[in-house]
Amino acid sequence: MHIITGKLICTSQHNDFIRRAATDFQSGEKLLDKGTPLNLHGITLASAMNYSHATVYRKPRIGVLSTGDELCMPGGKVSESQTINSNFFNLKCFIESHEAKMLNFTQCRDNVSCIDAALHSFLSCDMIVTIGGASVGEYDLVRKALHKRNYTEHFHGIAMRPGKPLFFGHYENIPVLGLPGNPVSSAVCSEIFLKPAIAKLTNRRNLFAQQWIVHANHHIESNGYRQSYLRACIQQKEDGRLYADTACNQDSAHLSTLYKSDGLLIRPINAKPLEKGEKASFIFFSQHLDWISTNK
């Protein structure tokens, strides 16, 4: 067969334009593993395999309880004794971006009876997340309210910065994750603990965030007795390596540095100083994973 276009002559062989059966996949071949999220391409593949239905895990239903007399929602006048509840928006967006559903949200004052009633209203949830009231101060009442009913605490306090007051337990057989009230601590703990917890509820295979090897772009001081997660920005240099610049201010209330950062540089317990060019582990924030594909 000859196709003539102007002076160009293209020659094709017999059957060149025929797709033979089983060249893509074969009968009995395993293509979609259990625990794999069904994204656009997965659904397309399943339909090509002649499946009209698929058995999936429903989105986990999560109840969120935020505590604190000082909290107010944005949009109104904020007095000197108040602070805006930015954690609500962080948790709502985070939960929904990880294929879960915020079934209920309650904001309570620092009152044990109020907190107890709110917790009891979450019994239809698959998981409960509390914000604030997790430390040991006079107004840290969440754990006290939990213990009024059938609650088993598995741990309280971790050797981590930020996020030391975090706790985890079961309340009426429902898992409860207690996040710190400081907004950056809450956001970091969501990446490290809440993300894999949601993945576990949907039986996903890969629960934990992938750690990348990066290189320090400047000197970083030695670390203390808690594992530190430092907000940092990433850049790829001419040598093809990824370099991390940590934020100058790592205060757990500073959301501006969280916004500007690509993820978290991990500093192990009692780590020695990190010199420029030396390697370290890094976790990209969930919403910044597109950085990887656009900067390869």
Short mmCIF file of N, CA and C in Angstrom, two decimals, residues 38 57 67 86 109 113 118 165 175 189 194 196 203 246 269 283:
data_model
loop_
_atom_site.label_atom_id
_atom_site.label_comp_id
_atom_site.label_asym_id
_atom_site.label_seq_id
_atom_site.Cartn_x
_atom_site.Cartn_y
_atom_site.Cartn_z
N LEU A 38 -9.07 4.50 43.59
CA LEU A 38 -9.59 4.49 42.22
C LEU A 38 -9.64 5.92 41.69
N TYR A 57 -14.36 1.11 49.53
CA TYR A 57 -14.60 1.59 50.88
C TYR A 57 -15.21 2.98 50.78
N THR A 67 -11.91 23.30 70.67
CA THR A 67 -12.22 23.82 72.00
C THR A 67 -11.42 25.10 72.28
N SER A 86 -8.50 29.29 62.83
CA SER A 86 -8.00 28.89 61.51
C SER A 86 -7.88 27.38 61.40
N ARG A 109 -16.75 25.75 74.21
CA ARG A 109 -16.03 26.54 75.20
C ARG A 109 -15.28 25.58 76.12
N SER A 113 -18.71 19.67 80.52
CA SER A 113 -20.04 19.20 80.14
C SER A 113 -20.32 19.45 78.66
N ALA A 118 -20.62 17.15 73.14
CA ALA A 118 -20.18 17.18 71.75
C ALA A 118 -19.58 15.84 71.34
N PRO A 165 1.96 17.76 72.56
CA PRO A 165 0.79 17.35 73.37
C PRO A 165 -0.13 16.32 72.70
N PRO A 175 -11.83 5.55 67.19
CA PRO A 175 -10.49 6.16 67.35
C PRO A 175 -10.58 7.67 67.51
N CYS A 189 0.95 17.80 62.56
CA CYS A 189 0.46 16.53 63.08
C CYS A 189 -0.57 15.90 62.16
N LEU A 194 -2.70 12.20 61.03
CA LEU A 194 -4.07 12.10 60.52
C LEU A 194 -4.11 11.51 59.12
N PRO A 196 -2.14 9.19 57.59
CA PRO A 196 -2.12 7.72 57.58
C PRO A 196 -3.31 7.11 58.29
N ASN A 203 -8.32 1.25 54.19
CA ASN A 203 -7.52 0.06 53.87
C ASN A 203 -6.55 0.29 52.71
N THR A 246 15.42 26.05 55.22
CA THR A 246 14.46 26.06 56.31
C THR A 246 14.05 27.49 56.65
N ILE A 269 16.12 12.89 66.62
CA ILE A 269 16.46 13.20 68.01
C ILE A 269 17.98 13.24 68.18
N ILE A 283 9.66 15.58 53.79
CA ILE A 283 8.29 15.20 53.44
C ILE A 283 7.61 16.38 52.78
#
